[in-house]
PDB file of N, CA, C and O in Angstrom:
ATOM      1  N   UNK A 840      -2.081  -8.428  -6.054  1.00 94.00           N
ATOM      2  CA  UNK A 840      -2.711  -7.834  -4.918  1.00 94.00           C
ATOM      3  C   UNK A 840      -3.846  -8.700  -4.389  1.00 94.00           C
ATOM      4  O   UNK A 840      -4.220  -9.702  -4.995  1.00 94.00           O
ATOM      5  N   UNK A 841      -4.378  -8.303  -3.292  1.00 97.00           N
ATOM      6  CA  UNK A 841      -5.481  -9.012  -2.646  1.00 97.00           C
ATOM      7  C   UNK A 841      -6.697  -8.100  -2.592  1.00 97.00           C
ATOM      8  O   UNK A 841      -6.600  -6.948  -2.155  1.00 97.00           O
ATOM      9  N   UNK A 842      -7.823  -8.586  -3.042  1.00 96.00           N
ATOM     10  CA  UNK A 842      -9.094  -7.868  -2.938  1.00 96.00           C
ATOM     11  C   UNK A 842      -9.727  -8.235  -1.604  1.00 96.00           C
ATOM     12  O   UNK A 842      -9.774  -9.412  -1.245  1.00 96.00           O
ATOM     13  N   UNK A 843     -10.189  -7.218  -0.873  1.00 97.00           N
ATOM     14  CA  UNK A 843     -10.798  -7.438   0.435  1.00 97.00           C
ATOM     15  C   UNK A 843     -12.199  -6.853   0.463  1.00 97.00           C
ATOM     16  O   UNK A 843     -12.559  -5.991  -0.352  1.00 97.00           O
ATOM     17  N   UNK A 844     -12.993  -7.280   1.419  1.00 97.00           N
ATOM     18  CA  UNK A 844     -14.332  -6.749   1.624  1.00 97.00           C
ATOM     19  C   UNK A 844     -14.225  -5.281   2.033  1.00 97.00           C
ATOM     20  O   UNK A 844     -13.463  -4.934   2.943  1.00 97.00           O
ATOM     21  N   UNK A 845     -14.992  -4.422   1.393  1.00 97.00           N
ATOM     22  CA  UNK A 845     -14.964  -2.990   1.702  1.00 97.00           C
ATOM     23  C   UNK A 845     -15.526  -2.690   3.082  1.00 97.00           C
ATOM     24  O   UNK A 845     -15.196  -1.672   3.685  1.00 97.00           O
ATOM     25  N   UNK A 846     -16.345  -3.583   3.608  1.00 98.00           N
ATOM     26  CA  UNK A 846     -16.973  -3.344   4.909  1.00 98.00           C
ATOM     27  C   UNK A 846     -16.114  -3.822   6.082  1.00 98.00           C
ATOM     28  O   UNK A 846     -15.970  -3.124   7.077  1.00 98.00           O
ATOM     29  N   UNK A 847     -15.513  -5.021   5.969  1.00 98.00           N
ATOM     30  CA  UNK A 847     -14.809  -5.585   7.131  1.00 98.00           C
ATOM     31  C   UNK A 847     -13.342  -5.917   6.883  1.00 98.00           C
ATOM     32  O   UNK A 847     -12.634  -6.283   7.809  1.00 98.00           O
ATOM     33  N   UNK A 848     -12.878  -5.827   5.641  1.00 98.00           N
ATOM     34  CA  UNK A 848     -11.483  -6.112   5.338  1.00 98.00           C
ATOM     35  C   UNK A 848     -11.136  -7.583   5.158  1.00 98.00           C
ATOM     36  O   UNK A 848      -9.971  -7.931   4.983  1.00 98.00           O
ATOM     37  N   UNK A 849     -12.131  -8.472   5.186  1.00 98.00           N
ATOM     38  CA  UNK A 849     -11.901  -9.917   5.005  1.00 98.00           C
ATOM     39  C   UNK A 849     -11.319 -10.162   3.613  1.00 98.00           C
ATOM     40  O   UNK A 849     -11.793  -9.614   2.617  1.00 98.00           O
ATOM     41  N   UNK A 850     -10.279 -10.988   3.519  1.00 97.00           N
ATOM     42  CA  UNK A 850      -9.637 -11.278   2.240  1.00 97.00           C
ATOM     43  C   UNK A 850     -10.534 -12.155   1.374  1.00 97.00           C
ATOM     44  O   UNK A 850     -11.027 -13.184   1.824  1.00 97.00           O
ATOM     45  N   UNK A 851     -10.726 -11.726   0.113  1.00 97.00           N
ATOM     46  CA  UNK A 851     -11.667 -12.394  -0.781  1.00 97.00           C
ATOM     47  C   UNK A 851     -11.001 -13.079  -1.977  1.00 97.00           C
ATOM     48  O   UNK A 851     -11.196 -14.267  -2.208  1.00 97.00           O
ATOM     49  N   UNK A 852     -10.264 -12.309  -2.769  1.00 96.00           N
ATOM     50  CA  UNK A 852      -9.726 -12.798  -4.040  1.00 96.00           C
ATOM     51  C   UNK A 852      -8.290 -12.320  -4.231  1.00 96.00           C
ATOM     52  O   UNK A 852      -7.922 -11.246  -3.771  1.00 96.00           O
ATOM     53  N   UNK A 853      -7.518 -13.093  -4.989  1.00 96.00           N
ATOM     54  CA  UNK A 853      -6.198 -12.672  -5.430  1.00 96.00           C
ATOM     55  C   UNK A 853      -6.334 -12.058  -6.819  1.00 96.00           C
ATOM     56  O   UNK A 853      -7.157 -12.512  -7.635  1.00 96.00           O
ATOM     57  N   UNK A 854      -5.522 -11.060  -7.114  1.00 93.00           N
ATOM     58  CA  UNK A 854      -5.549 -10.461  -8.454  1.00 93.00           C
ATOM     59  C   UNK A 854      -5.153 -11.488  -9.514  1.00 93.00           C
ATOM     60  O   UNK A 854      -5.505 -11.345 -10.686  1.00 93.00           O
ATOM     61  N   UNK A 855      -4.465 -12.548  -9.124  1.00 93.00           N
ATOM     62  CA  UNK A 855      -4.089 -13.613 -10.069  1.00 93.00           C
ATOM     63  C   UNK A 855      -5.301 -14.392 -10.560  1.00 93.00           C
ATOM     64  O   UNK A 855      -5.222 -15.079 -11.577  1.00 93.00           O
ATOM     65  N   UNK A 856      -6.406 -14.330  -9.832  1.00 91.00           N
ATOM     66  CA  UNK A 856      -7.616 -15.054 -10.215  1.00 91.00           C
ATOM     67  C   UNK A 856      -8.590 -14.172 -11.002  1.00 91.00           C
ATOM     68  O   UNK A 856      -9.666 -14.610 -11.373  1.00 91.00           O
ATOM     69  N   UNK A 857      -8.206 -12.922 -11.269  1.00 89.00           N
ATOM     70  CA  UNK A 857      -9.086 -11.993 -12.001  1.00 89.00           C
ATOM     71  C   UNK A 857      -8.964 -12.244 -13.509  1.00 89.00           C
ATOM     72  O   UNK A 857      -7.896 -12.585 -14.000  1.00 89.00           O
ATOM     73  N   UNK A 858     -10.077 -12.093 -14.227  1.00 84.00           N
ATOM     74  CA  UNK A 858     -10.036 -12.244 -15.679  1.00 84.00           C
ATOM     75  C   UNK A 858     -10.916 -11.205 -16.358  1.00 84.00           C
ATOM     76  O   UNK A 858     -11.815 -10.640 -15.752  1.00 84.00           O
ATOM     77  N   UNK A 859     -10.606 -10.936 -17.624  1.00 80.00           N
ATOM     78  CA  UNK A 859     -11.392  -9.989 -18.419  1.00 80.00           C
ATOM     79  C   UNK A 859     -12.787 -10.549 -18.633  1.00 80.00           C
ATOM     80  O   UNK A 859     -12.963 -11.741 -18.853  1.00 80.00           O
ATOM     81  N   UNK A 860     -13.768  -9.674 -18.580  1.00 76.00           N
ATOM     82  CA  UNK A 860     -15.157 -10.082 -18.670  1.00 76.00           C
ATOM     83  C   UNK A 860     -15.933  -8.987 -19.378  1.00 76.00           C
ATOM     84  O   UNK A 860     -15.505  -7.835 -19.388  1.00 76.00           O
ATOM     85  N   UNK A 861     -17.072  -9.308 -19.952  1.00 77.00           N
ATOM     86  CA  UNK A 861     -17.867  -8.310 -20.680  1.00 77.00           C
ATOM     87  C   UNK A 861     -18.551  -7.313 -19.747  1.00 77.00           C
ATOM     88  O   UNK A 861     -18.973  -6.257 -20.174  1.00 77.00           O
ATOM     89  N   UNK A 862     -18.649  -7.641 -18.483  1.00 76.00           N
ATOM     90  CA  UNK A 862     -19.265  -6.756 -17.488  1.00 76.00           C
ATOM     91  C   UNK A 862     -18.242  -5.734 -16.998  1.00 76.00           C
ATOM     92  O   UNK A 862     -17.047  -6.018 -16.970  1.00 76.00           O
ATOM     93  N   UNK A 863     -18.690  -4.572 -16.550  1.00 82.00           N
ATOM     94  CA  UNK A 863     -17.749  -3.607 -15.971  1.00 82.00           C
ATOM     95  C   UNK A 863     -17.266  -4.009 -14.578  1.00 82.00           C
ATOM     96  O   UNK A 863     -16.348  -3.419 -14.042  1.00 82.00           O
ATOM     97  N   UNK A 864     -17.868  -5.037 -13.989  1.00 82.00           N
ATOM     98  CA  UNK A 864     -17.496  -5.484 -12.653  1.00 82.00           C
ATOM     99  C   UNK A 864     -16.353  -6.471 -12.726  1.00 82.00           C
ATOM    100  O   UNK A 864     -16.243  -7.236 -13.670  1.00 82.00           O
ATOM    101  N   UNK A 865     -15.485  -6.503 -11.713  1.00 85.00           N
ATOM    102  CA  UNK A 865     -14.397  -7.482 -11.727  1.00 85.00           C
ATOM    103  C   UNK A 865     -14.934  -8.906 -11.628  1.00 85.00           C
ATOM    104  O   UNK A 865     -15.963  -9.150 -10.994  1.00 85.00           O
ATOM    105  N   UNK A 866     -14.244  -9.835 -12.269  1.00 86.00           N
ATOM    106  CA  UNK A 866     -14.637 -11.245 -12.265  1.00 86.00           C
ATOM    107  C   UNK A 866     -13.430 -12.090 -11.883  1.00 86.00           C
ATOM    108  O   UNK A 866     -12.302 -11.797 -12.275  1.00 86.00           O
ATOM    109  N   UNK A 867     -13.674 -13.145 -11.112  1.00 89.00           N
ATOM    110  CA  UNK A 867     -12.598 -13.980 -10.590  1.00 89.00           C
ATOM    111  C   UNK A 867     -12.915 -15.447 -10.825  1.00 89.00           C
ATOM    112  O   UNK A 867     -14.068 -15.861 -10.807  1.00 89.00           O
ATOM    113  N   UNK A 868     -11.859 -16.247 -11.022  1.00 87.00           N
ATOM    114  CA  UNK A 868     -12.041 -17.680 -11.252  1.00 87.00           C
ATOM    115  C   UNK A 868     -12.106 -18.474  -9.957  1.00 87.00           C
ATOM    116  O   UNK A 868     -12.616 -19.586  -9.953  1.00 87.00           O
ATOM    117  N   UNK A 869     -11.562 -17.909  -8.856  1.00 91.00           N
ATOM    118  CA  UNK A 869     -11.582 -18.617  -7.586  1.00 91.00           C
ATOM    119  C   UNK A 869     -11.416 -17.638  -6.431  1.00 91.00           C
ATOM    120  O   UNK A 869     -10.908 -16.539  -6.610  1.00 91.00           O
ATOM    121  N   UNK A 870     -11.841 -18.069  -5.260  1.00 95.00           N
ATOM    122  CA  UNK A 870     -11.679 -17.254  -4.064  1.00 95.00           C
ATOM    123  C   UNK A 870     -10.302 -17.505  -3.449  1.00 95.00           C
ATOM    124  O   UNK A 870      -9.639 -18.487  -3.784  1.00 95.00           O
ATOM    125  N   UNK A 871      -9.906 -16.633  -2.565  1.00 96.00           N
ATOM    126  CA  UNK A 871      -8.613 -16.783  -1.905  1.00 96.00           C
ATOM    127  C   UNK A 871      -8.606 -17.996  -0.982  1.00 96.00           C
ATOM    128  O   UNK A 871      -7.657 -18.771  -0.956  1.00 96.00           O
ATOM    129  N   UNK A 872      -9.688 -18.166  -0.208  1.00 95.00           N
ATOM    130  CA  UNK A 872      -9.832 -19.290   0.716  1.00 95.00           C
ATOM    131  C   UNK A 872     -11.254 -19.852   0.604  1.00 95.00           C
ATOM    132  O   UNK A 872     -12.151 -19.200   0.057  1.00 95.00           O
ATOM    133  N   UNK A 873     -11.448 -20.993   1.178  1.00 94.00           N
ATOM    134  CA  UNK A 873     -12.772 -21.613   1.153  1.00 94.00           C
ATOM    135  C   UNK A 873     -13.847 -20.810   1.857  1.00 94.00           C
ATOM    136  O   UNK A 873     -15.017 -20.872   1.497  1.00 94.00           O
ATOM    137  N   UNK A 874     -13.456 -20.010   2.875  1.00 96.00           N
ATOM    138  CA  UNK A 874     -14.439 -19.222   3.622  1.00 96.00           C
ATOM    139  C   UNK A 874     -14.466 -17.752   3.203  1.00 96.00           C
ATOM    140  O   UNK A 874     -15.057 -16.924   3.881  1.00 96.00           O
ATOM    141  N   UNK A 875     -13.830 -17.420   2.078  1.00 97.00           N
ATOM    142  CA  UNK A 875     -13.784 -16.025   1.647  1.00 97.00           C
ATOM    143  C   UNK A 875     -15.160 -15.460   1.340  1.00 97.00           C
ATOM    144  O   UNK A 875     -15.451 -14.310   1.663  1.00 97.00           O
ATOM    145  N   UNK A 876     -15.991 -16.247   0.681  1.00 97.00           N
ATOM    146  CA  UNK A 876     -17.335 -15.786   0.316  1.00 97.00           C
ATOM    147  C   UNK A 876     -18.378 -16.849   0.661  1.00 97.00           C
ATOM    148  O   UNK A 876     -18.051 -18.010   0.861  1.00 97.00           O
ATOM    149  N   UNK A 877     -19.624 -16.410   0.715  1.00 97.00           N
ATOM    150  CA  UNK A 877     -20.769 -17.315   0.843  1.00 97.00           C
ATOM    151  C   UNK A 877     -21.628 -17.110  -0.396  1.00 97.00           C
ATOM    152  O   UNK A 877     -21.679 -16.004  -0.954  1.00 97.00           O
ATOM    153  N   UNK A 878     -22.302 -18.163  -0.828  1.00 96.00           N
ATOM    154  CA  UNK A 878     -23.152 -18.083  -2.023  1.00 96.00           C
ATOM    155  C   UNK A 878     -24.492 -18.721  -1.734  1.00 96.00           C
ATOM    156  O   UNK A 878     -24.577 -19.716  -1.025  1.00 96.00           O
ATOM    157  N   UNK A 879     -25.537 -18.123  -2.291  1.00 96.00           N
ATOM    158  CA  UNK A 879     -26.871 -18.725  -2.210  1.00 96.00           C
ATOM    159  C   UNK A 879     -27.593 -18.458  -3.526  1.00 96.00           C
ATOM    160  O   UNK A 879     -27.389 -17.427  -4.161  1.00 96.00           O
ATOM    161  N   UNK A 880     -28.425 -19.399  -3.921  1.00 95.00           N
ATOM    162  CA  UNK A 880     -29.148 -19.224  -5.169  1.00 95.00           C
ATOM    163  C   UNK A 880     -30.165 -18.103  -5.019  1.00 95.00           C
ATOM    164  O   UNK A 880     -30.960 -18.084  -4.077  1.00 95.00           O
ATOM    165  N   UNK A 881     -30.097 -17.146  -5.931  1.00 94.00           N
ATOM    166  CA  UNK A 881     -31.047 -16.034  -5.928  1.00 94.00           C
ATOM    167  C   UNK A 881     -32.146 -16.269  -6.958  1.00 94.00           C
ATOM    168  O   UNK A 881     -33.298 -15.927  -6.732  1.00 94.00           O
ATOM    169  N   UNK A 882     -31.763 -16.848  -8.079  1.00 92.00           N
ATOM    170  CA  UNK A 882     -32.713 -17.235  -9.137  1.00 92.00           C
ATOM    171  C   UNK A 882     -32.013 -18.302  -9.974  1.00 92.00           C
ATOM    172  O   UNK A 882     -30.807 -18.480  -9.848  1.00 92.00           O
ATOM    173  N   UNK A 883     -32.726 -19.024 -10.813  1.00 92.00           N
ATOM    174  CA  UNK A 883     -32.071 -20.067 -11.608  1.00 92.00           C
ATOM    175  C   UNK A 883     -30.898 -19.496 -12.412  1.00 92.00           C
ATOM    176  O   UNK A 883     -31.031 -18.482 -13.090  1.00 92.00           O
ATOM    177  N   UNK A 884     -29.740 -20.116 -12.246  1.00 89.00           N
ATOM    178  CA  UNK A 884     -28.558 -19.700 -12.985  1.00 89.00           C
ATOM    179  C   UNK A 884     -27.779 -18.555 -12.365  1.00 89.00           C
ATOM    180  O   UNK A 884     -26.770 -18.132 -12.919  1.00 89.00           O
ATOM    181  N   UNK A 885     -28.241 -18.016 -11.220  1.00 91.00           N
ATOM    182  CA  UNK A 885     -27.547 -16.888 -10.597  1.00 91.00           C
ATOM    183  C   UNK A 885     -27.435 -17.078  -9.085  1.00 91.00           C
ATOM    184  O   UNK A 885     -28.430 -17.347  -8.416  1.00 91.00           O
ATOM    185  N   UNK A 886     -26.235 -16.941  -8.579  1.00 93.00           N
ATOM    186  CA  UNK A 886     -25.986 -17.039  -7.149  1.00 93.00           C
ATOM    187  C   UNK A 886     -25.662 -15.653  -6.597  1.00 93.00           C
ATOM    188  O   UNK A 886     -24.920 -14.889  -7.215  1.00 93.00           O
ATOM    189  N   UNK A 887     -26.206 -15.325  -5.452  1.00 96.00           N
ATOM    190  CA  UNK A 887     -25.863 -14.099  -4.731  1.00 96.00           C
ATOM    191  C   UNK A 887     -24.588 -14.387  -3.959  1.00 96.00           C
ATOM    192  O   UNK A 887     -24.507 -15.381  -3.234  1.00 96.00           O
ATOM    193  N   UNK A 888     -23.575 -13.529  -4.102  1.00 96.00           N
ATOM    194  CA  UNK A 888     -22.290 -13.724  -3.445  1.00 96.00           C
ATOM    195  C   UNK A 888     -22.127 -12.658  -2.364  1.00 96.00           C
ATOM    196  O   UNK A 888     -22.319 -11.473  -2.617  1.00 96.00           O
ATOM    197  N   UNK A 889     -21.780 -13.104  -1.157  1.00 97.00           N
ATOM    198  CA  UNK A 889     -21.577 -12.197  -0.042  1.00 97.00           C
ATOM    199  C   UNK A 889     -20.246 -12.491   0.636  1.00 97.00           C
ATOM    200  O   UNK A 889     -19.685 -13.579   0.476  1.00 97.00           O
ATOM    201  N   UNK A 890     -19.749 -11.537   1.401  1.00 98.00           N
ATOM    202  CA  UNK A 890     -18.529 -11.734   2.177  1.00 98.00           C
ATOM    203  C   UNK A 890     -18.751 -12.893   3.136  1.00 98.00           C
ATOM    204  O   UNK A 890     -19.780 -12.972   3.814  1.00 98.00           O
ATOM    205  N   UNK A 891     -17.782 -13.792   3.226  1.00 98.00           N
ATOM    206  CA  UNK A 891     -17.891 -14.943   4.109  1.00 98.00           C
ATOM    207  C   UNK A 891     -17.818 -14.591   5.584  1.00 98.00           C
ATOM    208  O   UNK A 891     -18.191 -15.399   6.430  1.00 98.00           O
ATOM    209  N   UNK A 892     -17.377 -13.400   5.916  1.00 98.00           N
ATOM    210  CA  UNK A 892     -17.253 -12.991   7.316  1.00 98.00           C
ATOM    211  C   UNK A 892     -18.431 -12.130   7.770  1.00 98.00           C
ATOM    212  O   UNK A 892     -19.057 -12.421   8.778  1.00 98.00           O
ATOM    213  N   UNK A 893     -18.749 -11.050   7.042  1.00 98.00           N
ATOM    214  CA  UNK A 893     -19.759 -10.096   7.516  1.00 98.00           C
ATOM    215  C   UNK A 893     -21.066 -10.113   6.725  1.00 98.00           C
ATOM    216  O   UNK A 893     -22.028  -9.486   7.127  1.00 98.00           O
ATOM    217  N   UNK A 894     -21.093 -10.817   5.585  1.00 98.00           N
ATOM    218  CA  UNK A 894     -22.320 -10.890   4.792  1.00 98.00           C
ATOM    219  C   UNK A 894     -22.540  -9.726   3.840  1.00 98.00           C
ATOM    220  O   UNK A 894     -23.587  -9.637   3.198  1.00 98.00           O
ATOM    221  N   UNK A 895     -21.574  -8.830   3.712  1.00 98.00           N
ATOM    222  CA  UNK A 895     -21.690  -7.701   2.792  1.00 98.00           C
ATOM    223  C   UNK A 895     -21.890  -8.213   1.360  1.00 98.00           C
ATOM    224  O   UNK A 895     -21.224  -9.144   0.925  1.00 98.00           O
ATOM    225  N   UNK A 896     -22.813  -7.627   0.628  1.00 97.00           N
ATOM    226  CA  UNK A 896     -23.106  -8.046  -0.739  1.00 97.00           C
ATOM    227  C   UNK A 896     -21.957  -7.744  -1.681  1.00 97.00           C
ATOM    228  O   UNK A 896     -21.447  -6.625  -1.716  1.00 97.00           O
ATOM    229  N   UNK A 897     -21.549  -8.748  -2.462  1.00 95.00           N
ATOM    230  CA  UNK A 897     -20.439  -8.598  -3.403  1.00 95.00           C
ATOM    231  C   UNK A 897     -20.890  -8.681  -4.850  1.00 95.00           C
ATOM    232  O   UNK A 897     -20.110  -8.375  -5.745  1.00 95.00           O
ATOM    233  N   UNK A 898     -22.099  -9.108  -5.086  1.00 91.00           N
ATOM    234  CA  UNK A 898     -22.580  -9.231  -6.463  1.00 91.00           C
ATOM    235  C   UNK A 898     -23.149 -10.609  -6.726  1.00 91.00           C
ATOM    236  O   UNK A 898     -23.698 -11.250  -5.830  1.00 91.00           O
ATOM    237  N   UNK A 899     -22.996 -11.071  -7.968  1.00 90.00           N
ATOM    238  CA  UNK A 899     -23.576 -12.335  -8.393  1.00 90.00           C
ATOM    239  C   UNK A 899     -22.548 -13.199  -9.103  1.00 90.00           C
ATOM    240  O   UNK A 899     -21.599 -12.698  -9.687  1.00 90.00           O
ATOM    241  N   UNK A 900     -22.791 -14.493  -9.056  1.00 88.00           N
ATOM    242  CA  UNK A 900     -22.063 -15.454  -9.875  1.00 88.00           C
ATOM    243  C   UNK A 900     -23.095 -16.063 -10.809  1.00 88.00           C
ATOM    244  O   UNK A 900     -24.131 -16.551 -10.371  1.00 88.00           O
ATOM    245  N   UNK A 901     -22.799 -15.998 -12.103  1.00 84.00           N
ATOM    246  CA  UNK A 901     -23.713 -16.564 -13.089  1.00 84.00           C
ATOM    247  C   UNK A 901     -23.151 -17.909 -13.520  1.00 84.00           C
ATOM    248  O   UNK A 901     -22.006 -17.999 -13.971  1.00 84.00           O
ATOM    249  N   UNK A 902     -23.949 -18.942 -13.344  1.00 82.00           N
ATOM    250  CA  UNK A 902     -23.501 -20.295 -13.648  1.00 82.00           C
ATOM    251  C   UNK A 902     -23.235 -20.446 -15.139  1.00 82.00           C
ATOM    252  O   UNK A 902     -23.901 -19.826 -15.967  1.00 82.00           O
ATOM    253  N   UNK A 903     -22.250 -21.254 -15.469  1.00 73.00           N
ATOM    254  CA  UNK A 903     -21.825 -21.509 -16.851  1.00 73.00           C
ATOM    255  C   UNK A 903     -21.325 -20.242 -17.532  1.00 73.00           C
ATOM    256  O   UNK A 903     -21.460 -20.081 -18.734  1.00 73.00           O
ATOM    257  N   UNK A 904     -20.758 -19.329 -16.750  1.00 69.00           N
ATOM    258  CA  UNK A 904     -20.178 -18.094 -17.273  1.00 69.00           C
ATOM    259  C   UNK A 904     -18.733 -18.045 -16.810  1.00 69.00           C
ATOM    260  O   UNK A 904     -18.405 -18.514 -15.733  1.00 69.00           O
ATOM    261  N   UNK A 905     -17.871 -17.493 -17.605  1.00 63.00           N
ATOM    262  CA  UNK A 905     -16.465 -17.380 -17.223  1.00 63.00           C
ATOM    263  C   UNK A 905     -15.560 -17.824 -18.346  1.00 63.00           C
ATOM    264  O   UNK A 905     -16.028 -18.205 -19.421  1.00 63.00           O
ATOM    265  N   UNK A 906     -14.266 -17.785 -18.107  1.00 62.00           N
ATOM    266  CA  UNK A 906     -13.326 -18.175 -19.167  1.00 62.00           C
ATOM    267  C   UNK A 906     -13.433 -19.663 -19.467  1.00 62.00           C
ATOM    268  O   UNK A 906     -13.698 -20.466 -18.584  1.00 62.00           O
ATOM    269  N   UNK A 907     -13.253 -20.013 -20.717  1.00 64.00           N
ATOM    270  CA  UNK A 907     -13.269 -21.413 -21.137  1.00 64.00           C
ATOM    271  C   UNK A 907     -11.968 -22.085 -20.713  1.00 64.00           C
ATOM    272  O   UNK A 907     -10.949 -21.436 -20.544  1.00 64.00           O
ATOM    273  N   UNK A 908     -11.988 -23.395 -20.548  1.00 63.00           N
ATOM    274  CA  UNK A 908     -10.782 -24.161 -20.185  1.00 63.00           C
ATOM    275  C   UNK A 908      -9.664 -23.829 -21.172  1.00 63.00           C
ATOM    276  O   UNK A 908      -9.885 -23.818 -22.382  1.00 63.00           O
ATOM    277  N   UNK A 909      -8.491 -23.524 -20.635  1.00 54.00           N
ATOM    278  CA  UNK A 909      -7.336 -23.238 -21.481  1.00 54.00           C
ATOM    279  C   UNK A 909      -7.285 -21.815 -22.010  1.00 54.00           C
ATOM    280  O   UNK A 909      -6.299 -21.422 -22.613  1.00 54.00           O
ATOM    281  N   UNK A 910      -8.325 -21.026 -21.804  1.00 50.00           N
ATOM    282  CA  UNK A 910      -8.376 -19.648 -22.283  1.00 50.00           C
ATOM    283  C   UNK A 910      -7.631 -18.749 -21.314  1.00 50.00           C
ATOM    284  O   UNK A 910      -7.717 -18.918 -20.098  1.00 50.00           O
ATOM    285  N   UNK A 911      -6.909 -17.802 -21.827  1.00 49.00           N
ATOM    286  CA  UNK A 911      -6.196 -16.857 -20.989  1.00 49.00           C
ATOM    287  C   UNK A 911      -7.180 -16.042 -20.161  1.00 49.00           C
ATOM    288  O   UNK A 911      -8.276 -15.745 -20.608  1.00 49.00           O
ATOM    289  N   UNK A 912      -6.755 -15.677 -18.969  1.00 49.00           N
ATOM    290  CA  UNK A 912      -7.609 -14.851 -18.116  1.00 49.00           C
ATOM    291  C   UNK A 912      -7.682 -13.430 -18.644  1.00 49.00           C
ATOM    292  O   UNK A 912      -8.529 -12.672 -18.256  1.00 49.00           O
ATOM    293  N   UNK A 913      -6.717 -13.008 -19.466  1.00 43.00           N
ATOM    294  CA  UNK A 913      -6.681 -11.612 -19.913  1.00 43.00           C
ATOM    295  C   UNK A 913      -6.786 -11.483 -21.383  1.00 43.00           C
ATOM    296  O   UNK A 913      -6.584 -11.925 -22.257  1.00 43.00           O
TER     297      UNK A 913
END
């Protein structure tokens, strides 16, 4: 499936890029397209992620976090 922005419907992520994470929030390894999201540094090690079309807040990306190379997404 395709995850879209709840505010404007802009396509953000494919379910194929989703992986299990310790947080209750969904986590993805990549965006659907280059313009799917925008990111800006909010504090050291954390980026604020917003919809690339309307700017709706989507959460955070924590640097050096995510699945290890070769590790299954699930």
